[in-house]
Amino acid sequence: MPSPSSALLERLAALLGPKGFAREATAVEPWLTDWRGRFHGKAAALLSPSTREDVAAIVGLCAAEAVPLVPQGGNTSMVGGATPDGSGEALLLSLRRMNRIRSLDPAAGLATCEAGVILAHLHEAALAAGRRFPLTLGARGSATVGGLVSTNAGGTQVLRFGTMRRLVQGVEAVLPDGSLFEGLSPLKKDNRGYDLTQLLIGAEGTLGIVTAASLRLVPAVGERAVAWAGVETPQAALKLLRHLETVVGDSIEGFELVPASALDLVLEHVPGTRAPLAGRHPWNALIEAAVPMAVASPEKALYSALGSALEIGLVTDATIAASDAQAEAMWRLRDSISEAEKKDGIAAKHDISVPVADMPAFLVEAAEAVEARFPGVRVNAFGHLGDGNIHFNVRAPRSSGPAWLEGEGEAVTALVHDLVTAAGGSISAEHGIGQMKLAEFARLGGATRIAAIRAIKQALDPAGIMNPGKLVPPVEDPHDGLAERARRP
Ligand code: FAD
Ligand code: MLT
Ligand code: ZN
């Protein structure tokens, strides 16, 4: 790919002005490494448009010279999706300045947000209007609407409200030829051909730049109850979830599995945290029930459900938060696992899903297989059990350095992904493919799926300027190391 010509850079600087165009390292560097510190890139400039018209103009100019663009929101991707490669040919296109909530209609239950709106700000604005946007995740203070749409983000409320795919009503986006797709219609039904909105959700910036999205809101929480329960096995945890759903109904909106290993990491690395229960439980479940208004106290319902769970031996101990502060302290334990894991050292991270009913057995068997094959590694598997999505992270043997990831870590990942594929699961449940999983996706994604994805990419972005090197496995090039790695026996 050609580097941007100086004429192009001058035109972009003139178009965007000093707030929208930067080349100095101090402005650009902070955005060239992913959140996990695993991928480092270079960019010819950082572009920060403030309007969709500017985005369209940028894409049109870059399309004319086939200059690659890497869109970026909060840069919290877990798969290096927003990090350019090391060539320096790409332009980093930040949507962070496009952070207006264009409209918020409580009656219609819709909020139209520009791509750079930070998730926590959307939460606040919706609450102020007596509504809520029912998707949250540990990176809510940085993740942006454009990134959430483009990764089809999940989080800890998928159990009840689904992923972004279910919460997006429409998107506005600039396509790779610079044309503006205006799909923000507030229509509840619109069957005009292929669903471009759904195509752009989860496209990871490879099919266009999302400039705004209309998002569904639900009634604000009237009452909620948060509980922490100790359980003996993942099997018991799943049975507990089904028991709670029977007794408490669909007001269960969070059910997160936390192994003792993850809780230990948080207690060790995150100041001000404490274990909610006495004693050390091999597995824990963080449970949240919420009702739109005080139709029936979720606390009483949760209290009776956990009481009966204790009687039948489903849980070994449990506590219900007595205040919002206690509830937040429990969620802080869960939301801090990634940060604690990062502080603790090197880990090969896997964001996998298998059929929900199979997850408990999968967790135990896969952990045994991995720890037997790679002595010294420690599995730290946690997360969204009710979605059949677990972060099956494998911590390197103590004192391993970053090189472990490219060495034994790759073999660990290949084994985990082989086990997931054999179980009929997915090697990416919510984080996407990015650059981190490209080779594994090429190896395990399935020829039909990959051929169709390549055909769509070719049709919409024939010059390949949109986020190159992410999500779409390159056509097998015998000289390409990536293809070589994908062919691994
Ligand atoms: P970025 O990281 O900036 O970009 C993500 C991808 O989207 C990249 O491919 C980028 O090119 C593309 N992109 C960004 N903006 C646009 C745009 N406007 N148009 C087109 N493409 C765009 N994810 C989950 O799903 N569930 C979780 O529970 C979860 N928990 C997390 C916890 C922590 C502590 C952290 C650090 C991350 C977590 N994530 C989780 C991952 C991450 O937060 C999500 O993937 C999120 O959607 C990324 O949003 P972002 O704005 O940071 O996007
Ligand atoms: C989470 O659920 O905490 C996130 O997806 C982040 C992670 O996998 O670490
Ligand atoms: Zn997650």
mmCIF file of N, CA and C and ligand atoms in Angstrom, residues 137 154-156 256 334 351 382-384 389 391 430-431, ligand 3:
data_model
loop_
_atom_site.group_PDB
_atom_site.id
_atom_site.type_symbol
_atom_site.label_atom_id
_atom_site.label_comp_id
_atom_site.label_asym_id
_atom_site.label_seq_id
_atom_site.Cartn_x
_atom_site.Cartn_y
_atom_site.Cartn_z
ATOM 1 N N LEU A 137 -19.878 -3.094 30.202
ATOM 2 C CA LEU A 137 -18.677 -3.916 30.229
ATOM 3 C C LEU A 137 -17.594 -3.156 30.995
ATOM 4 N N GLY A 154 -20.411 -7.494 23.635
ATOM 5 C CA GLY A 154 -21.325 -8.255 24.499
ATOM 6 C C GLY A 154 -21.416 -7.625 25.867
ATOM 7 N N GLY A 155 -20.619 -8.122 26.828
ATOM 8 C CA GLY A 155 -20.645 -7.539 28.164
ATOM 9 C C GLY A 155 -21.451 -8.384 29.119
ATOM 10 N N THR A 156 -21.880 -7.762 30.230
ATOM 11 C CA THR A 156 -22.425 -8.567 31.324
ATOM 12 C C THR A 156 -23.944 -8.506 31.419
ATOM 13 N N GLU A 256 -22.347 -13.964 36.219
ATOM 14 C CA GLU A 256 -20.932 -14.060 35.819
ATOM 15 C C GLU A 256 -20.213 -15.115 36.661
ATOM 16 N N ARG A 334 -15.589 -8.263 39.618
ATOM 17 C CA ARG A 334 -15.733 -8.888 38.300
ATOM 18 C C ARG A 334 -15.099 -8.034 37.210
ATOM 19 N N ASP A 351 -11.447 -15.847 24.055
ATOM 20 C CA ASP A 351 -12.840 -15.377 24.223
ATOM 21 C C ASP A 351 -13.707 -16.363 23.456
ATOM 22 N N PHE A 382 -13.180 -17.370 33.194
ATOM 23 C CA PHE A 382 -14.229 -16.600 33.880
ATOM 24 C C PHE A 382 -15.171 -15.984 32.865
ATOM 25 N N GLY A 383 -16.326 -15.515 33.343
ATOM 26 C CA GLY A 383 -17.159 -14.678 32.481
ATOM 27 C C GLY A 383 -18.590 -15.098 32.345
ATOM 28 N N HIS A 384 -19.068 -14.927 31.119
ATOM 29 C CA HIS A 384 -20.494 -14.874 30.844
ATOM 30 C C HIS A 384 -21.093 -16.257 30.654
ATOM 31 N N ASN A 389 -20.365 -18.074 26.974
ATOM 32 C CA ASN A 389 -19.140 -17.338 26.573
ATOM 33 C C ASN A 389 -18.228 -17.207 27.798
ATOM 34 N N HIS A 391 -14.143 -16.449 29.145
ATOM 35 C CA HIS A 391 -12.792 -15.982 28.806
ATOM 36 C C HIS A 391 -11.827 -17.019 29.367
ATOM 37 N N GLU A 430 -17.213 -12.570 21.569
ATOM 38 C CA GLU A 430 -17.647 -11.162 21.645
ATOM 39 C C GLU A 430 -16.571 -10.152 21.254
ATOM 40 N N HIS A 431 -15.294 -10.512 21.292
ATOM 41 C CA HIS A 431 -14.246 -9.517 21.033
ATOM 42 C C HIS A 431 -13.942 -9.324 19.547
HETATM 43 ZN ZN ZN B 3 -16.313 -10.504 28.257
#
